[in-house]
PDB file of C-alpha atoms in Angstrom:
ATOM      1  CA  MET A 248      25.596 -18.119  18.863  1.00 87.00           C
ATOM      2  CA  SER A 249      25.383 -19.747  15.576  1.00 95.00           C
ATOM      3  CA  LEU A 250      23.838 -18.766  12.436  1.00 97.00           C
ATOM      4  CA  TYR A 251      23.115 -21.053   9.297  1.00 98.00           C
ATOM      5  CA  GLY A 252      22.210 -19.342   6.052  1.00 98.00           C
ATOM      6  CA  LEU A 253      20.430 -22.092   3.665  1.00 98.00           C
ATOM      7  CA  THR A 254      20.176 -22.464  -0.056  1.00 98.00           C
ATOM      8  CA  SER A 255      16.821 -21.485  -1.101  1.00 97.00           C
ATOM      9  CA  ARG A 256      14.462 -24.626  -2.760  1.00 97.00           C
ATOM     10  CA  PRO A 257      13.815 -23.804  -6.595  1.00 97.00           C
ATOM     11  CA  GLY A 258      11.177 -21.487  -7.034  1.00 92.00           C
ATOM     12  CA  PHE A 259      11.664 -19.841  -3.357  1.00 94.00           C
ATOM     13  CA  GLU A 260      14.997 -17.960  -4.594  1.00 94.00           C
ATOM     14  CA  ARG A 261      13.508 -14.789  -3.648  1.00 92.00           C
ATOM     15  CA  TYR A 262      13.649 -15.605   0.171  1.00 95.00           C
ATOM     16  CA  THR A 263      16.457 -15.526   2.767  1.00 96.00           C
ATOM     17  CA  VAL A 264      16.610 -18.640   5.040  1.00 98.00           C
ATOM     18  CA  ARG A 265      18.493 -18.599   8.193  1.00 97.00           C
ATOM     19  CA  THR A 266      18.741 -20.742  11.625  1.00 98.00           C
ATOM     20  CA  GLY A 267      20.512 -20.905  14.448  1.00 97.00           C
ATOM     21  CA  TRP A 268      20.986 -21.155  18.221  1.00 96.00           C
ATOM     22  CA  ASP A 269      21.146 -17.990  20.406  1.00 93.00           C
ATOM     23  CA  PRO A 270      22.600 -19.536  23.795  1.00 83.00           C
ATOM     24  CA  HIS A 271      20.610 -16.615  25.869  1.00 83.00           C
ATOM     25  CA  ARG A 272      17.528 -18.834  25.571  1.00 85.00           C
ATOM     26  CA  THR A 273      16.575 -20.669  21.954  1.00 94.00           C
ATOM     27  CA  LEU A 274      16.842 -22.047  18.815  1.00 97.00           C
ATOM     28  CA  PHE A 275      15.473 -19.520  15.905  1.00 97.00           C
ATOM     29  CA  CYS A 276      14.781 -19.307  12.360  1.00 97.00           C
ATOM     30  CA  THR A 277      13.591 -16.658   9.601  1.00 97.00           C
ATOM     31  CA  VAL A 278      12.268 -16.963   6.229  1.00 97.00           C
ATOM     32  CA  ALA A 279      12.209 -13.348   4.775  1.00 96.00           C
ATOM     33  CA  ASP A 280      12.099 -11.524   1.223  1.00 93.00           C
ATOM     34  CA  PHE A 281      14.071  -8.640   2.135  1.00 85.00           C
ATOM     35  CA  SER A 282      13.833  -7.244  -1.830  1.00 84.00           C
ATOM     36  CA  TRP A 283       9.985  -7.294  -1.904  1.00 85.00           C
ATOM     37  CA  ASP A 284       8.301  -3.941  -2.571  1.00 84.00           C
ATOM     38  CA  GLU A 285       4.684  -3.363  -2.068  1.00 86.00           C
ATOM     39  CA  ASP A 286       4.581  -0.595  -4.390  1.00 86.00           C
ATOM     40  CA  THR A 287       6.013  -2.632  -7.624  1.00 84.00           C
ATOM     41  CA  ASP A 288       4.684  -5.988  -6.655  1.00 83.00           C
ATOM     42  CA  PRO A 289       1.429  -5.380  -4.241  1.00 85.00           C
ATOM     43  CA  ASP A 290      -0.021  -8.785  -5.649  1.00 86.00           C
ATOM     44  CA  ASN A 291       2.775 -10.898  -4.520  1.00 83.00           C
ATOM     45  CA  PRO A 292       3.346 -10.462  -0.809  1.00 87.00           C
ATOM     46  CA  PRO A 293       6.021 -12.698   0.416  1.00 91.00           C
ATOM     47  CA  ASP A 294       5.694 -15.275   3.189  1.00 91.00           C
ATOM     48  CA  PHE A 295       7.208 -14.175   6.459  1.00 94.00           C
ATOM     49  CA  VAL A 296       8.351 -16.885   8.949  1.00 95.00           C
ATOM     50  CA  GLN A 297       9.854 -16.081  12.338  1.00 96.00           C
ATOM     51  CA  LEU A 298      10.318 -18.606  15.082  1.00 96.00           C
ATOM     52  CA  GLY A 299      12.409 -18.030  18.470  1.00 95.00           C
ATOM     53  CA  LEU A 300      11.940 -14.080  19.022  1.00 90.00           C
ATOM     54  CA  LEU A 301       8.928 -14.588  21.432  1.00 91.00           C
ATOM     55  CA  GLU A 302       8.700 -18.284  22.232  1.00 93.00           C
ATOM     56  CA  VAL A 303      11.632 -20.829  23.609  1.00 93.00           C
ATOM     57  CA  ILE A 304      12.580 -23.458  21.474  1.00 96.00           C
ATOM     58  CA  LEU A 305      14.563 -26.278  22.285  1.00 94.00           C
ATOM     59  CA  ASP A 306      13.881 -28.740  19.638  1.00 96.00           C
ATOM     60  CA  PRO A 307      15.745 -28.564  16.412  1.00 97.00           C
ATOM     61  CA  ALA A 308      13.257 -30.404  14.314  1.00 97.00           C
ATOM     62  CA  VAL A 309      10.784 -27.327  15.304  1.00 97.00           C
ATOM     63  CA  VAL A 310      13.039 -24.766  13.412  1.00 98.00           C
ATOM     64  CA  VAL A 311      13.746 -27.184  10.714  1.00 98.00           C
ATOM     65  CA  ALA A 312      10.436 -27.975  10.077  1.00 98.00           C
ATOM     66  CA  ALA A 313       9.386 -24.396   9.800  1.00 98.00           C
ATOM     67  CA  VAL A 314      12.263 -23.640   6.882  1.00 98.00           C
ATOM     68  CA  GLU A 315      12.185 -26.659   5.034  1.00 98.00           C
ATOM     69  CA  PRO A 316       9.362 -25.418   2.784  1.00 97.00           C
ATOM     70  CA  TYR A 317      11.558 -22.700   1.358  1.00 97.00           C
ATOM     71  CA  ALA A 318      15.312 -24.204   1.925  1.00 98.00           C
ATOM     72  CA  LEU A 319      17.315 -27.214   1.318  1.00 98.00           C
ATOM     73  CA  ILE A 320      18.098 -28.978   4.369  1.00 98.00           C
ATOM     74  CA  PRO A 321      21.758 -30.014   4.858  1.00 97.00           C
ATOM     75  CA  ASP A 322      21.757 -33.678   6.330  1.00 97.00           C
ATOM     76  CA  ASP A 323      23.394 -32.439   9.295  1.00 98.00           C
ATOM     77  CA  LEU A 324      21.544 -29.181  10.106  1.00 98.00           C
ATOM     78  CA  ILE A 325      19.910 -30.694  13.321  1.00 97.00           C
ATOM     79  CA  ALA A 326      23.231 -32.222  14.271  1.00 97.00           C
ATOM     80  CA  ARG A 327      25.123 -28.911  14.024  1.00 97.00           C
ATOM     81  CA  LEU A 328      22.300 -27.283  16.053  1.00 97.00           C
ATOM     82  CA  CYS A 329      22.376 -30.074  18.701  1.00 96.00           C
ATOM     83  CA  THR A 330      26.408 -29.377  18.877  1.00 96.00           C
ATOM     84  CA  ASP A 331      25.515 -25.743  19.150  1.00 95.00           C
ATOM     85  CA  MET A 332      23.127 -25.928  21.914  1.00 94.00           C
ATOM     86  CA  ASP A 333      25.488 -28.650  23.792  1.00 93.00           C
ATOM     87  CA  ALA A 334      28.726 -26.319  23.491  1.00 93.00           C
ATOM     88  CA  HIS A 335      26.876 -23.103  24.521  1.00 91.00           C
ATOM     89  CA  PRO A 336      23.841 -24.134  26.736  1.00 87.00           C
ATOM     90  CA  VAL A 337      21.798 -21.659  28.375  1.00 80.00           C
ATOM     91  CA  TRP A 338      23.088 -19.815  31.385  1.00 73.00           C
ATOM     92  CA  ARG A 339      21.031 -20.526  34.507  1.00 74.00           C
ATOM     93  CA  PRO A 340      22.063 -18.674  37.658  1.00 76.00           C
ATOM     94  CA  PRO A 341      23.080 -20.936  40.363  1.00 81.00           C
ATOM     95  CA  TYR A 342      20.028 -22.109  42.699  1.00 81.00           C
ATOM     96  CA  HIS A 343      20.202 -21.409  46.146  1.00 80.00           C
ATOM     97  CA  PRO A 344      17.328 -22.365  48.710  1.00 76.00           C
TER      98      PRO A 344
END
């Protein structure tokens, strides 16, 4: 499994942004504000993005596009995710007809 923490864009410092590869089945990403308190800041709820929990994502561009509004994207992120996928492919049982 790989996990990359990304640097938030200016103005989006409240968000924790992560993406990576889970070789059990999918790429994933999360954008969340873990410090938000509804009682002290009810008029400013955070955005929340989570992909790869319920759906299978095999295209790194999908997770990068989802987090790009919130984080600075390293030039080599898609290449790193592809390398992770190649190094730890999804395990599939052998086919026996």
